[in-house]
Amino acid sequence: MFPANFGYAAPRSVDEALQLLSKHGEEAKLLAGGHSLIPAMKLRLSSPRTLIDLGAVPGLRGVRLDGNTLAIGALTVHADVGSSDLVRKHLPGLAEAASVIGDVQVRNRGTIGGSVAHADPAADFPVILTALNATFVLQSTGGSRTVTADKFFVDYFTTAMEPNEILTEIIVPLPPAGTGTAYAKLAHPASGYVVVSAGAMITRQPSGSCTAARITIGGLGSGPVRAVASETELQGKALNAQNIAAAAAKAAEETDPDGDIYAGADYKRHMATVLARRAIEAAVKRAVT
Amino acid sequence: MTTEHISNGLIGASIRRVEDPLLITGKGCYVDDINLPGMLHLVVLRSLYPHAKIISIDTSAAKAIKGVVTVVTGAELPEHLNINAQVMFPGQKIPPHPVLARGAVHAPGTPVAAVVAESRAIAQDACNAIEVEYQALPSVQNAEDALKPGAPLAREELDNNICYTAVKKGGDVDKAFAQAEHIVRMHIVSPRQVALAIEPRGIAANPDPMGKSLTVWLSTQGPHRVRADLAGTLGMPENKIRLIAPDVGGGFGSKGPLYREDVLTCYFALKLRRPIKWIATRSDDFVTTIQGRDQAMTSELALKKDGTMLGLKVRVVANLGGYLQSSTAGPPQRMMAMAPGCYQIKDCHVEVVGVFTNTVPTGPYRGAGRPESVLNIERLIDKAAKDLGIDRLEIRRKNFIRPEQFPYKTGVGMEYDSGDYFKSLDKAMKLSNYQDLMRQRDERRARGEIVGVGVSTFVEPSGGAGFESGTVRIERSGDITVITGSSSHGQGHETVWAQIAAEMMKAPMDHVTVLHGDTYISQQGTGTFGSRSAVVGGGALATAAQRVIDKSKRIAAHLVEAAPEDMVQADGGFAVAGVPEKKVSWRQIAAAAYSGKIPQGMEIGLQETCFFDPRREAWGYGAHVCLVSIDRETGAPTIEKLVLVDDCGVLINPMIVEGQIHGGVAQGLGEALREQMIYAEDGQVLTGTLMNYAVMRAGDMPPLTLGETVTPNPFHPLGVKGVGEAGTNGAPPAVANAVMDALAPLGIDHIDMPYTAPKLWEAIRQAQSDRA
Amino acid sequence: MTAEPENTAIPIKVTVNGVKHEAVVEPRTLLVYFLREQLALTGTHVGCDTSQCGACTIHLNGRAVKSCTILAVQANGKEITTIEGLARGDAFHPVQEGFREKHGLQCGYCTPGMIMTAAHLLETNPDPSEEEIKHALEGNLCRCTGYVNIVESVKWAAQKMGGKNVSR
Ligand SMILES: Cc1cc2nc3c(=O)[nH]c(=O)nc-3n(C[C@H](O)[C@H](O)[C@H](O)COP(=O)(O)OP(=O)(O)OC[C@H]3O[C@@H](n4cnc5c(N)ncnc54)[C@H](O)[C@@H]3O)c2cc1C
Ligand code: FES
Ligand code: FES
């Protein structure tokens, strides 16, 4: 299978890329790792007239500590997110998510920015980044703005980004002391993408009770869904098995998934509660240290 | 074993494959690796509709694209370009199967237009520029639905959806059922599977400048048979086509028949006098290559209270798809021939109804009717044991054909050659630590876990219909050339054939060259399928080799002026018995054979060919045991143990045999756990890519324990039976029985494969709410 | 700067198996077809059209990637190793040797991709456990071997290359 013809440009800076983007308008698409875009182009589900390859743009890769946040360049590949010492130390849940995306080859090529911008409802990063309360830095020729994860994922394959914007960086706040993060996934046996997944960031007081919880569910809607009922249920409660289970049991309350040939809606909702429990438990364990 | 330089003990040795050095360095040659100057590329536009009338096709935009050579629709092609299936059953209907749709499509993926262009990408561009107007017709996907009154006609030119009905019977089944003290009834459906050779199908064709002859490279399992079919369709002399099967990247039955794209490629090559290549994309492969299984079996097993089997009735509704390939009718026939399995059931009635539906054609896929049959009888017997409160091993042993009964004529008229089913079951029990397994199961159940143990005991015919050929030639140098009509699709024929020849001729393996897969090199042959290569191809080779040995012995005797009876085979040739230094080497024998220094009246030269037809199948068998646990929370099944005891007679290369079992098991577990081709109610393909059709990956494989028993095939010169399908035949029923054993305490009787986590979770939930 | 119009061929420079190449490619040319058709390196195979099978795996700047999901233009300025570049002269790479010793291949179609993925694994993790080997091969499908002997082949290679953990 072969993509349709297109024009190609490999800008050497973000500014150059932005100029190209405004010049070619909606007929152009940015190319990062290409691991969502190229498969779609091969099947001719997508046929952009122009590709603007970000591969040669410097400064968009890597993870750095910036005050009390981690700043992750949009072009950082999944494998580098997963193996970054900073990520593993501060955000093990993010490392966990990065390491279960696709397969080795996909993780060596696909980028975190591409995954976020693509906003596939079956993707991993959007779920965990929402749990981690990440912020996305968007640049356009007019300047730069930031959008939080809660506001970013708008619909199936749709984000709050404007067509003339480039996602340059993902900012993740370092969780406060006593906080653990985790990610749990049920992968589709064929595609490896998310059937259902859960991300959790839980803060635990020395006394053992929960002071903050962000829990997200993936796979049950057009994008990550905050499990507000679970979060509320956990708030102020002792983080024991019983309370965690009770909170997790509410993880699917905000959702109304469609069944598909692999899994029915009931199974998905059920698995959301199972995975939420596993993610919360893992986060709580990590919160101890 | 790693030395190729020895000439003794080769049969039975795990010798490294001679094929490997090229393949591990990327120097293999598969069809898509053939690139010829001026080569054009074919891409086919396919229908997404399962069943529709074609109102119009507009190819003008496609034709206007630069680099496009020709764009053709069915109406513009000669009428004789069809795929022809043979009548396998009396009264079988064979509706038209044109290489490009003429007026209507009857399955998703049906080609409606063909584009030839300077590059594949341009051809694809042109395909996308073709506009087709369809009028959708009602369609049917499920074969049992297709038999219901008022069902849509899959083929509107017929008056119902039945392609054929066939019956195999023996004894007096009504009487048997009249005497029954218990009758087990089941309805079992085997999931439709995709063969999914990792190399998709492909063909390259190069015409001679006059357009009178053709060289074809085809990813096929049967070069000679396909060439004959191709010649017939093109209306060309068979011997003007040189058909080469280069390295073939797997087939598993699916690369047996001639396909539409093969005909199109050759037709255009001849017409345009240019080399042309067509390579299937994976998406093409999902909707054009024959699929396997999809048989619905409704059965009744009559028994006495003590578990003695009295009679068996089976009605199989086999989904054939929308068109017939040459091999489509095959698997149901296999199913019938082995319906009673390894049990003494003399009174049988097995009926198959082959049904047209608007789906991709089915055909032989690894096992080809055997897995369906084993699944059916093994589920029945487990259910019988459960109903009657008899131990599952005891009921099997009670009904096994006993070793002293061989050769044994079954209730459906087949003659099994040899076997000791008790021995393989005993071995499987021992290897699996069966008693311990059962104890573990019970203890874990008591703790609330869902755990089950399953057993399957099975027979599997190998060899299949027809002959295979083998030639052994001693070259002037004394080197040995083996030419087989059976071509390989990756199993390691070159190694195994060389082992046989070297051992028989007492020559080092590196003096043997094996040629295959080229109709200009080898004599007529049949091909590789149905676990037949070692059995029929090996038999042909062994017989030809023996003839060469017999002749050579006389030449050797002549050279040392001894009597032929006094000559014995020695390393590298012959020697006078008891006088090892009086030796004649292959080189000396060959020199004599080609220079005429041979006994009077003997024909010059040193080459023999055998067309071997055993006229019977070889019946391998085995016993598989499985321990499975199911996660109550997620429904996910885990195979914790899988013990596979197989008997394929004499093993030529145990390493290769093991590899065959591993590969078969992986496909069998795919069937049991995840693989299923699914069509939507409206006929759309829902699992047309690897994004939604799930196969086993490295991490999904459970630990395997292999064991063997060896019952030489008494009707074969080497004593071998086939093994290529053991894993797909025996393993899925063992898993099915284990899963059902696990769910039995919940009151669940039967669920069809594949056992996906969501399906099992749903079943468990349902069972629990039924009980509540 | 402007993008070239559709279908304008783009010059690229790549180093493949140690050899520098300058070539001109259509933007839509996938790296796998550039290697197979323009450089005649046909050892890299294509087994699917949705990036699942891994038959096309090569090393791009030292990392295992699927060359069917990369445009040739994206490889501009990069180093590529294909299956043809793995052996040193007549000496097989230990992973190649392992596949032969342990019968890690049958039809051989998945094999180049498997070997390239395994070689990358052993470069990053010389002592993989059985689980790690299986995890690393997640993106490579084989329909012939049932993977059992592929895993054994990788273990054999790891040991040959000096890894300690894996037992044969
Ligand atoms: C076989 C396979 C399995 C996979 N499995 C998973 C999985 O399990 N989980 C999962 O989450 N994902 C999975 N993926 C998707 C993979 O993670 C992709 O890499 C990712 O979704 C997209 O990243 P990319 O860099 O490849 O983006 P591209 O494909 O290059 O781009 C994707 C989209 O985002 C836009 N875009 C890219 N970068 C930017 C930017 N910086 N600013 C603005 N827009 C941008 C592009 O224009 C395009 O529309 C899989 C992919 C494959 C091929
Ligand atoms: S060809 Fe299948 S992943 Fe590249
Ligand atoms: S060896 Fe045939 S696909 Fe792996």
mmCIF file of N, CA, C and O and ligand atoms in Angstrom, chain B residues 17 30 196-199 248-250 252 489-490, chain C residues 104-111 114 141-147 150, ligand 3:
data_model
loop_
_atom_site.group_PDB
_atom_site.id
_atom_site.type_symbol
_atom_site.label_atom_id
_atom_site.label_comp_id
_atom_site.label_asym_id
_atom_site.label_seq_id
_atom_site.Cartn_x
_atom_site.Cartn_y
_atom_site.Cartn_z
ATOM 1 N N ARG B 17 19.515 -27.010 9.129
ATOM 2 C CA ARG B 17 18.934 -26.972 7.791
ATOM 3 C C ARG B 17 19.891 -26.372 6.765
ATOM 4 O O ARG B 17 20.556 -25.370 7.018
ATOM 5 N N TYR B 30 12.178 -14.513 -2.663
ATOM 6 C CA TYR B 30 10.726 -14.666 -2.664
ATOM 7 C C TYR B 30 10.203 -13.935 -3.909
ATOM 8 O O TYR B 30 10.948 -13.183 -4.550
ATOM 9 N N LEU B 196 -2.942 -16.740 6.836
ATOM 10 C CA LEU B 196 -1.997 -15.714 7.219
ATOM 11 C C LEU B 196 -0.524 -16.089 7.137
ATOM 12 O O LEU B 196 0.239 -15.875 8.085
ATOM 13 N N ALA B 197 -0.145 -16.656 6.025
ATOM 14 C CA ALA B 197 1.290 -16.806 5.773
ATOM 15 C C ALA B 197 1.880 -15.403 5.814
ATOM 16 O O ALA B 197 1.278 -14.466 5.302
ATOM 17 N N ILE B 198 3.032 -15.247 6.437
ATOM 18 C CA ILE B 198 3.563 -13.885 6.601
ATOM 19 C C ILE B 198 3.964 -13.294 5.251
ATOM 20 O O ILE B 198 3.890 -12.093 5.036
ATOM 21 N N GLU B 199 4.362 -14.139 4.322
ATOM 22 C CA GLU B 199 4.521 -13.629 2.951
ATOM 23 C C GLU B 199 3.152 -13.671 2.288
ATOM 24 O O GLU B 199 2.593 -14.744 2.086
ATOM 25 N N VAL B 248 9.165 -19.739 -0.639
ATOM 26 C CA VAL B 248 7.754 -19.457 -0.362
ATOM 27 C C VAL B 248 7.612 -19.195 1.131
ATOM 28 O O VAL B 248 8.021 -20.019 1.943
ATOM 29 N N GLY B 249 7.063 -18.039 1.453
ATOM 30 C CA GLY B 249 6.995 -17.605 2.851
ATOM 31 C C GLY B 249 5.788 -18.117 3.597
ATOM 32 O O GLY B 249 5.003 -17.350 4.110
ATOM 33 N N GLY B 250 5.648 -19.422 3.631
ATOM 34 C CA GLY B 250 4.520 -20.033 4.328
ATOM 35 C C GLY B 250 3.320 -20.146 3.408
ATOM 36 O O GLY B 250 3.221 -19.449 2.393
ATOM 37 N N PHE B 252 0.426 -22.983 4.381
ATOM 38 C CA PHE B 252 -0.527 -23.626 5.287
ATOM 39 C C PHE B 252 -1.818 -24.020 4.572
ATOM 40 O O PHE B 252 -2.889 -23.953 5.145
ATOM 41 N N HIS B 489 7.222 -25.017 1.230
ATOM 42 C CA HIS B 489 6.892 -23.634 1.558
ATOM 43 C C HIS B 489 7.474 -23.260 2.902
ATOM 44 O O HIS B 489 6.917 -22.514 3.665
ATOM 45 N N GLY B 490 8.631 -23.824 3.145
ATOM 46 C CA GLY B 490 9.376 -23.392 4.317
ATOM 47 C C GLY B 490 9.628 -24.477 5.341
ATOM 48 O O GLY B 490 10.218 -24.224 6.372
ATOM 49 N N GLY C 104 15.404 -21.553 14.431
ATOM 50 C CA GLY C 104 14.529 -20.411 14.693
ATOM 51 C C GLY C 104 13.801 -19.920 13.461
ATOM 52 O O GLY C 104 13.208 -18.832 13.494
ATOM 53 N N LEU C 105 13.873 -20.664 12.377
ATOM 54 C CA LEU C 105 13.163 -20.219 11.179
ATOM 55 C C LEU C 105 12.664 -21.420 10.406
ATOM 56 O O LEU C 105 13.238 -22.504 10.475
ATOM 57 N N GLN C 106 11.580 -21.197 9.699
ATOM 58 C CA GLN C 106 11.106 -22.215 8.765
ATOM 59 C C GLN C 106 11.073 -21.603 7.364
ATOM 60 O O GLN C 106 12.008 -21.742 6.596
ATOM 61 N N CYS C 107 10.012 -20.840 7.067
ATOM 62 C CA CYS C 107 9.959 -20.280 5.717
ATOM 63 C C CYS C 107 10.943 -19.139 5.537
ATOM 64 O O CYS C 107 11.303 -18.777 4.427
ATOM 65 N N GLY C 108 11.357 -18.536 6.633
ATOM 66 C CA GLY C 108 12.373 -17.502 6.560
ATOM 67 C C GLY C 108 11.861 -16.107 6.240
ATOM 68 O O GLY C 108 12.644 -15.158 6.182
ATOM 69 N N TYR C 109 10.561 -15.967 6.044
ATOM 70 C CA TYR C 109 10.068 -14.661 5.612
ATOM 71 C C TYR C 109 10.102 -13.634 6.740
ATOM 72 O O TYR C 109 10.446 -12.473 6.526
ATOM 73 N N CYS C 110 9.759 -14.074 7.941
ATOM 74 C CA CYS C 110 9.785 -13.146 9.085
ATOM 75 C C CYS C 110 11.204 -12.961 9.602
ATOM 76 O O CYS C 110 11.464 -12.096 10.425
ATOM 77 N N THR C 111 12.097 -13.863 9.169
ATOM 78 C CA THR C 111 13.394 -14.021 9.825
ATOM 79 C C THR C 111 14.275 -12.767 9.821
ATOM 80 O O THR C 111 14.822 -12.396 10.863
ATOM 81 N N MET C 114 12.947 -10.502 12.434
ATOM 82 C CA MET C 114 13.152 -11.095 13.767
ATOM 83 C C MET C 114 14.604 -10.903 14.199
ATOM 84 O O MET C 114 14.890 -10.524 15.333
ATOM 85 N N LEU C 141 5.776 -10.772 13.904
ATOM 86 C CA LEU C 141 4.920 -11.954 13.791
ATOM 87 C C LEU C 141 5.634 -13.051 13.021
ATOM 88 O O LEU C 141 6.325 -12.785 12.038
ATOM 89 N N CYS C 142 5.450 -14.264 13.495
ATOM 90 C CA CYS C 142 5.907 -15.434 12.757
ATOM 91 C C CYS C 142 4.751 -16.413 12.732
ATOM 92 O O CYS C 142 4.097 -16.627 13.746
ATOM 93 N N ARG C 143 4.486 -16.970 11.575
ATOM 94 C CA ARG C 143 3.360 -17.901 11.482
ATOM 95 C C ARG C 143 3.846 -19.341 11.430
ATOM 96 O O ARG C 143 3.048 -20.258 11.468
ATOM 97 N N CYS C 144 5.161 -19.542 11.310
ATOM 98 C CA CYS C 144 5.666 -20.900 11.099
ATOM 99 C C CYS C 144 6.158 -21.575 12.365
ATOM 100 O O CYS C 144 5.925 -22.747 12.573
ATOM 101 N N THR C 145 6.891 -20.854 13.180
ATOM 102 C CA THR C 145 7.693 -21.516 14.220
ATOM 103 C C THR C 145 7.013 -21.615 15.575
ATOM 104 O O THR C 145 7.516 -22.302 16.457
ATOM 105 N N GLY C 146 5.921 -20.898 15.762
ATOM 106 C CA GLY C 146 5.336 -20.862 17.105
ATOM 107 C C GLY C 146 6.248 -20.162 18.110
ATOM 108 O O GLY C 146 6.039 -20.251 19.313
ATOM 109 N N TYR C 147 7.264 -19.493 17.620
ATOM 110 C CA TYR C 147 8.176 -18.647 18.411
ATOM 111 C C TYR C 147 9.086 -19.416 19.370
ATOM 112 O O TYR C 147 10.061 -18.865 19.872
ATOM 113 N N ILE C 150 12.483 -19.511 18.200
ATOM 114 C CA ILE C 150 13.017 -18.152 18.013
ATOM 115 C C ILE C 150 13.560 -17.659 19.345
ATOM 116 O O ILE C 150 14.673 -17.125 19.434
HETATM 117 S S1 FES D 3 9.562 -18.585 9.632
HETATM 118 FE FE1 FES D 3 7.821 -18.370 8.371
HETATM 119 S S2 FES D 3 6.892 -16.621 9.230
HETATM 120 FE FE2 FES D 3 8.484 -16.996 10.596
#
